[in-house]
Every structure is written in C-alpha cells, then in structure tokens.
C-alpha cells in the first residue's frame, strides 16, 4: 500500500461532496465552475470561470467530473475564438477520473473520462481528448486536435505515439481513487 500524501488541513477547503480545493489555488468565477465530487485542486492551480461570452449573463461553465486531480500550477481556461468580430469563450467539459499534471495549461473543449495529461503540457484551444487517452509529459497539443480513445500522444507538436491497452480505464480509475484516498490531512 502506498504511503499517505499529507496536506495541511488549513490549506484546503473540503466541500460536502468531498472536493478538496487549495486555498492557494485561484478559482475565478466559482459560480461558473462545477466540480463533480472527490476532485483535488492543488496549490497554485488557476481555473478561469470568470471569462464571459459577449453580452451580460453569458458566463462560460467549466465542469469537472468525479475524481479529477488538477496538479500544482495548472492553468485551465475555456477555449475562445473570434467570430464575426465578436470575441467568445466556449464551455469546457472534463469527464471523470482525469489527472492533469503540474504546470500544464489546458484550453480544451472536451476531455473524456479516464484521461491522463502529464506535467508541463499545453493542450491547445478546442482540443477534444477522447476517453482513456494519455498525453505524455512536456507535450504540446496544437489547437483543434482530436485525440482518439486509447491513444498516447507525445512531443511538440503532440503526435500519436502508440495505442494504449484495453485495461487503461481500470488502471486510471484505480490510480485516481488511490490518490484521493492517500490524500490525507496532516492535522486531523
């Protein structure tokens, strides 16, 4: 059994649904960010839920599923484009059991379930990552890329490197659940 990963209880806010959000993370526009439960947002992470479509009341929603791990220093912001002279942001949907490594920048449109994104990655605007895909550390995925299910992408620009085993779903799910269980307050 892996040892616990201790954190200071004072540094994290725990919600009713088991989300653990670092007080040192920047959650801009929290009313537009949906956390599915048992999600960990690490210190220094920035989630931009405050960016709007043109016109009042058109907030863009960022939703994360259950058992998501957002690493230290990650930046997550909704994808945007200019259309007919208007600058618009679009929603970002992230599935369950998604692990985003430290210092990665994510502007994807959709990230499926059981996805691993390594450290120091850049996920370009409107990227779609299908279920059970993996992005290797230090990969730069160009905007509008579609990453197929059970595929490993790596490099700069990110390219298909190999197929992942059918067991990827179970392995990623076990890894995210184990990490969440190991993530324990130091001062109970």
GROMACS .gro file of C-alpha atoms in nm:
model
  188
    1UNK     CA    1   0.000   0.000   0.000
    2UNK     CA    2   0.134   0.342  -0.092
    3UNK     CA    3   0.200   0.587   0.194
    4UNK     CA    4  -0.039   0.876   0.253
    5UNK     CA    5   0.018   1.213   0.084
    6UNK     CA    6  -0.026   1.460   0.368
    7UNK     CA    7  -0.161   1.811   0.331
    8UNK     CA    8  -0.227   2.086   0.581
    9UNK     CA    9  -0.598   2.094   0.667
   10UNK     CA   10  -0.577   2.474   0.695
   11UNK     CA   11  -0.462   2.498   0.334
   12UNK     CA   12  -0.754   2.309   0.178
   13UNK     CA   13  -1.127   2.371   0.174
   14UNK     CA   14  -1.328   2.049   0.169
   15UNK     CA   15  -1.678   2.061   0.024
   16UNK     CA   16  -1.980   1.844   0.111
   17UNK     CA   17  -1.911   1.629  -0.197
   18UNK     CA   18  -1.551   1.562  -0.096
   19UNK     CA   19  -1.380   1.812  -0.325
   20UNK     CA   20  -1.052   1.939  -0.179
   21UNK     CA   21  -0.953   2.282  -0.307
   22UNK     CA   22  -0.628   2.450  -0.207
   23UNK     CA   23  -0.666   2.799  -0.062
   24UNK     CA   24  -0.357   2.877  -0.271
   25UNK     CA   25  -0.541   2.792  -0.593
   26UNK     CA   26  -0.709   3.073  -0.788
   27UNK     CA   27  -1.071   2.988  -0.864
   28UNK     CA   28  -1.201   3.283  -1.065
   29UNK     CA   29  -1.579   3.291  -1.110
   30UNK     CA   30  -1.655   2.992  -0.881
   31UNK     CA   31  -2.028   3.015  -0.962
   32UNK     CA   32  -1.939   2.904  -1.318
   33UNK     CA   33  -1.722   2.608  -1.216
   34UNK     CA   34  -1.879   2.270  -1.142
   35UNK     CA   35  -1.682   2.007  -0.952
   36UNK     CA   36  -1.834   1.658  -0.966
   37UNK     CA   37  -1.705   1.542  -0.628
   38UNK     CA   38  -1.385   1.394  -0.484
   39UNK     CA   39  -1.182   1.631  -0.702
   40UNK     CA   40  -0.850   1.776  -0.581
   41UNK     CA   41  -0.740   2.123  -0.696
   42UNK     CA   42  -0.373   2.169  -0.598
   43UNK     CA   43  -0.186   2.476  -0.478
   44UNK     CA   44  -0.112   2.735  -0.745
   45UNK     CA   45  -0.372   2.600  -0.990
   46UNK     CA   46  -0.574   2.863  -1.176
   47UNK     CA   47  -0.924   2.787  -1.303
   48UNK     CA   48  -1.083   3.070  -1.501
   49UNK     CA   49  -1.460   3.051  -1.468
   50UNK     CA   50  -1.487   3.429  -1.487
   51UNK     CA   51  -1.439   3.464  -1.862
   52UNK     CA   52  -1.758   3.554  -2.044
   53UNK     CA   53  -1.915   3.531  -2.384
   54UNK     CA   54  -2.013   3.861  -2.530
   55UNK     CA   55  -2.311   4.015  -2.358
   56UNK     CA   56  -2.412   4.009  -1.994
   57UNK     CA   57  -2.513   3.688  -1.822
   58UNK     CA   58  -2.337   3.457  -2.065
   59UNK     CA   59  -2.089   3.304  -1.828
   60UNK     CA   60  -1.890   3.012  -1.956
   61UNK     CA   61  -1.903   2.698  -1.749
   62UNK     CA   62  -1.607   2.477  -1.671
   63UNK     CA   63  -1.720   2.139  -1.542
   64UNK     CA   64  -1.501   1.868  -1.395
   65UNK     CA   65  -1.628   1.518  -1.320
   66UNK     CA   66  -1.554   1.299  -1.019
   67UNK     CA   67  -1.206   1.204  -0.903
   68UNK     CA   68  -1.026   1.470  -1.105
   69UNK     CA   69  -0.678   1.573  -0.997
   70UNK     CA   70  -0.560   1.918  -1.102
   71UNK     CA   71  -0.185   1.946  -1.040
   72UNK     CA   72   0.012   2.232  -0.890
   73UNK     CA   73   0.042   2.539  -1.107
   74UNK     CA   74  -0.206   2.419  -1.373
   75UNK     CA   75  -0.394   2.680  -1.571
   76UNK     CA   76  -0.740   2.588  -1.700
   77UNK     CA   77  -0.928   2.838  -1.912
   78UNK     CA   78  -1.211   2.792  -2.156
   79UNK     CA   79  -1.127   2.797  -2.528
   80UNK     CA   80  -1.206   3.114  -2.721
   81UNK     CA   81  -1.230   3.237  -3.077
   82UNK     CA   82  -1.331   3.548  -3.261
   83UNK     CA   83  -1.638   3.502  -3.478
   84UNK     CA   84  -1.778   3.786  -3.691
   85UNK     CA   85  -1.578   4.035  -3.490
   86UNK     CA   86  -1.703   3.905  -3.154
   87UNK     CA   87  -1.464   3.750  -2.906
   88UNK     CA   88  -1.631   3.446  -2.750
   89UNK     CA   89  -1.541   3.190  -2.486
   90UNK     CA   90  -1.688   2.839  -2.501
   91UNK     CA   91  -1.760   2.584  -2.226
   92UNK     CA   92  -1.503   2.327  -2.117
   93UNK     CA   93  -1.621   1.982  -2.010
   94UNK     CA   94  -1.393   1.739  -1.831
   95UNK     CA   95  -1.502   1.383  -1.753
   96UNK     CA   96  -1.441   1.158  -1.451
   97UNK     CA   97  -1.102   1.025  -1.340
   98UNK     CA   98  -0.894   1.288  -1.520
   99UNK     CA   99  -0.543   1.363  -1.395
  100UNK     CA  100  -0.379   1.685  -1.512
  101UNK     CA  101  -0.009   1.707  -1.423
  102UNK     CA  102   0.169   2.003  -1.265
  103UNK     CA  103   0.219   2.325  -1.465
  104UNK     CA  104   0.006   2.220  -1.761
  105UNK     CA  105  -0.208   2.472  -1.949
  106UNK     CA  106  -0.545   2.340  -2.069
  107UNK     CA  107  -0.779   2.515  -2.316
  108UNK     CA  108  -0.955   2.201  -2.440
  109UNK     CA  109  -1.322   2.193  -2.538
  110UNK     CA  110  -1.377   1.838  -2.409
  111UNK     CA  111  -1.171   1.590  -2.212
  112UNK     CA  112  -1.325   1.245  -2.180
  113UNK     CA  113  -1.316   1.002  -1.886
  114UNK     CA  114  -1.003   0.823  -1.761
  115UNK     CA  115  -0.760   1.068  -1.923
  116UNK     CA  116  -0.406   1.140  -1.805
  117UNK     CA  117  -0.233   1.464  -1.900
  118UNK     CA  118   0.133   1.482  -1.798
  119UNK     CA  119   0.335   1.764  -1.643
  120UNK     CA  120   0.426   2.081  -1.836
  121UNK     CA  121   0.181   2.013  -2.122
  122UNK     CA  122  -0.003   2.266  -2.334
  123UNK     CA  123  -0.345   2.150  -2.455
  124UNK     CA  124  -0.446   2.387  -2.734
  125UNK     CA  125  -0.781   2.558  -2.779
  126UNK     CA  126  -1.080   2.341  -2.876
  127UNK     CA  127  -0.882   2.018  -2.843
  128UNK     CA  128  -1.103   1.712  -2.792
  129UNK     CA  129  -0.947   1.431  -2.592
  130UNK     CA  130  -1.146   1.106  -2.605
  131UNK     CA  131  -1.180   0.853  -2.321
  132UNK     CA  132  -0.874   0.668  -2.188
  133UNK     CA  133  -0.619   0.878  -2.377
  134UNK     CA  134  -0.284   0.982  -2.234
  135UNK     CA  135  -0.072   1.290  -2.303
  136UNK     CA  136   0.296   1.241  -2.213
  137UNK     CA  137   0.490   1.498  -2.004
  138UNK     CA  138   0.607   1.811  -2.192
  139UNK     CA  139   0.370   1.755  -2.487
  140UNK     CA  140   0.228   2.049  -2.682
  141UNK     CA  141  -0.105   1.962  -2.845
  142UNK     CA  142  -0.195   2.207  -3.124
  143UNK     CA  143  -0.538   2.376  -3.121
  144UNK     CA  144  -0.835   2.180  -3.267
  145UNK     CA  145  -0.660   1.842  -3.232
  146UNK     CA  146  -0.881   1.538  -3.177
  147UNK     CA  147  -0.703   1.274  -2.969
  148UNK     CA  148  -0.864   0.931  -3.016
  149UNK     CA  149  -0.957   0.694  -2.734
  150UNK     CA  150  -0.679   0.467  -2.603
  151UNK     CA  151  -0.405   0.672  -2.772
  152UNK     CA  152  -0.079   0.805  -2.631
  153UNK     CA  153   0.030   1.144  -2.768
  154UNK     CA  154   0.373   1.294  -2.707
  155UNK     CA  155   0.617   1.550  -2.841
  156UNK     CA  156   0.598   1.905  -2.967
  157UNK     CA  157   0.377   1.921  -3.161
  158UNK     CA  158   0.198   1.630  -2.997
  159UNK     CA  159   0.163   1.329  -3.222
  160UNK     CA  160   0.022   0.980  -3.190
  161UNK     CA  161   0.291   0.755  -3.040
  162UNK     CA  162   0.116   0.429  -2.956
  163UNK     CA  163  -0.210   0.256  -2.871
  164UNK     CA  164  -0.286   0.210  -2.502
  165UNK     CA  165  -0.404  -0.124  -2.354
  166UNK     CA  166  -0.773  -0.200  -2.309
  167UNK     CA  167  -0.709  -0.201  -1.933
  168UNK     CA  168  -0.631   0.175  -1.934
  169UNK     CA  169  -0.977   0.262  -1.797
  170UNK     CA  170  -0.937   0.038  -1.491
  171UNK     CA  171  -0.576   0.148  -1.432
  172UNK     CA  172  -0.654   0.521  -1.446
  173UNK     CA  173  -0.965   0.480  -1.230
  174UNK     CA  174  -0.767   0.284  -0.969
  175UNK     CA  175  -0.488   0.545  -0.977
  176UNK     CA  176  -0.719   0.846  -0.925
  177UNK     CA  177  -0.917   0.673  -0.647
  178UNK     CA  178  -0.596   0.560  -0.473
  179UNK     CA  179  -0.451   0.911  -0.495
  180UNK     CA  180  -0.769   1.059  -0.347
  181UNK     CA  181  -0.766   0.804  -0.062
  182UNK     CA  182  -0.398   0.870   0.010
  183UNK     CA  183  -0.452   1.249   0.014
  184UNK     CA  184  -0.494   1.290   0.391
  185UNK     CA  185  -0.498   1.590   0.628
  186UNK     CA  186  -0.185   1.607   0.842
  187UNK     CA  187  -0.364   1.771   1.135
  188UNK     CA  188  -0.688   1.580   1.189
   0.00000   0.00000   0.00000
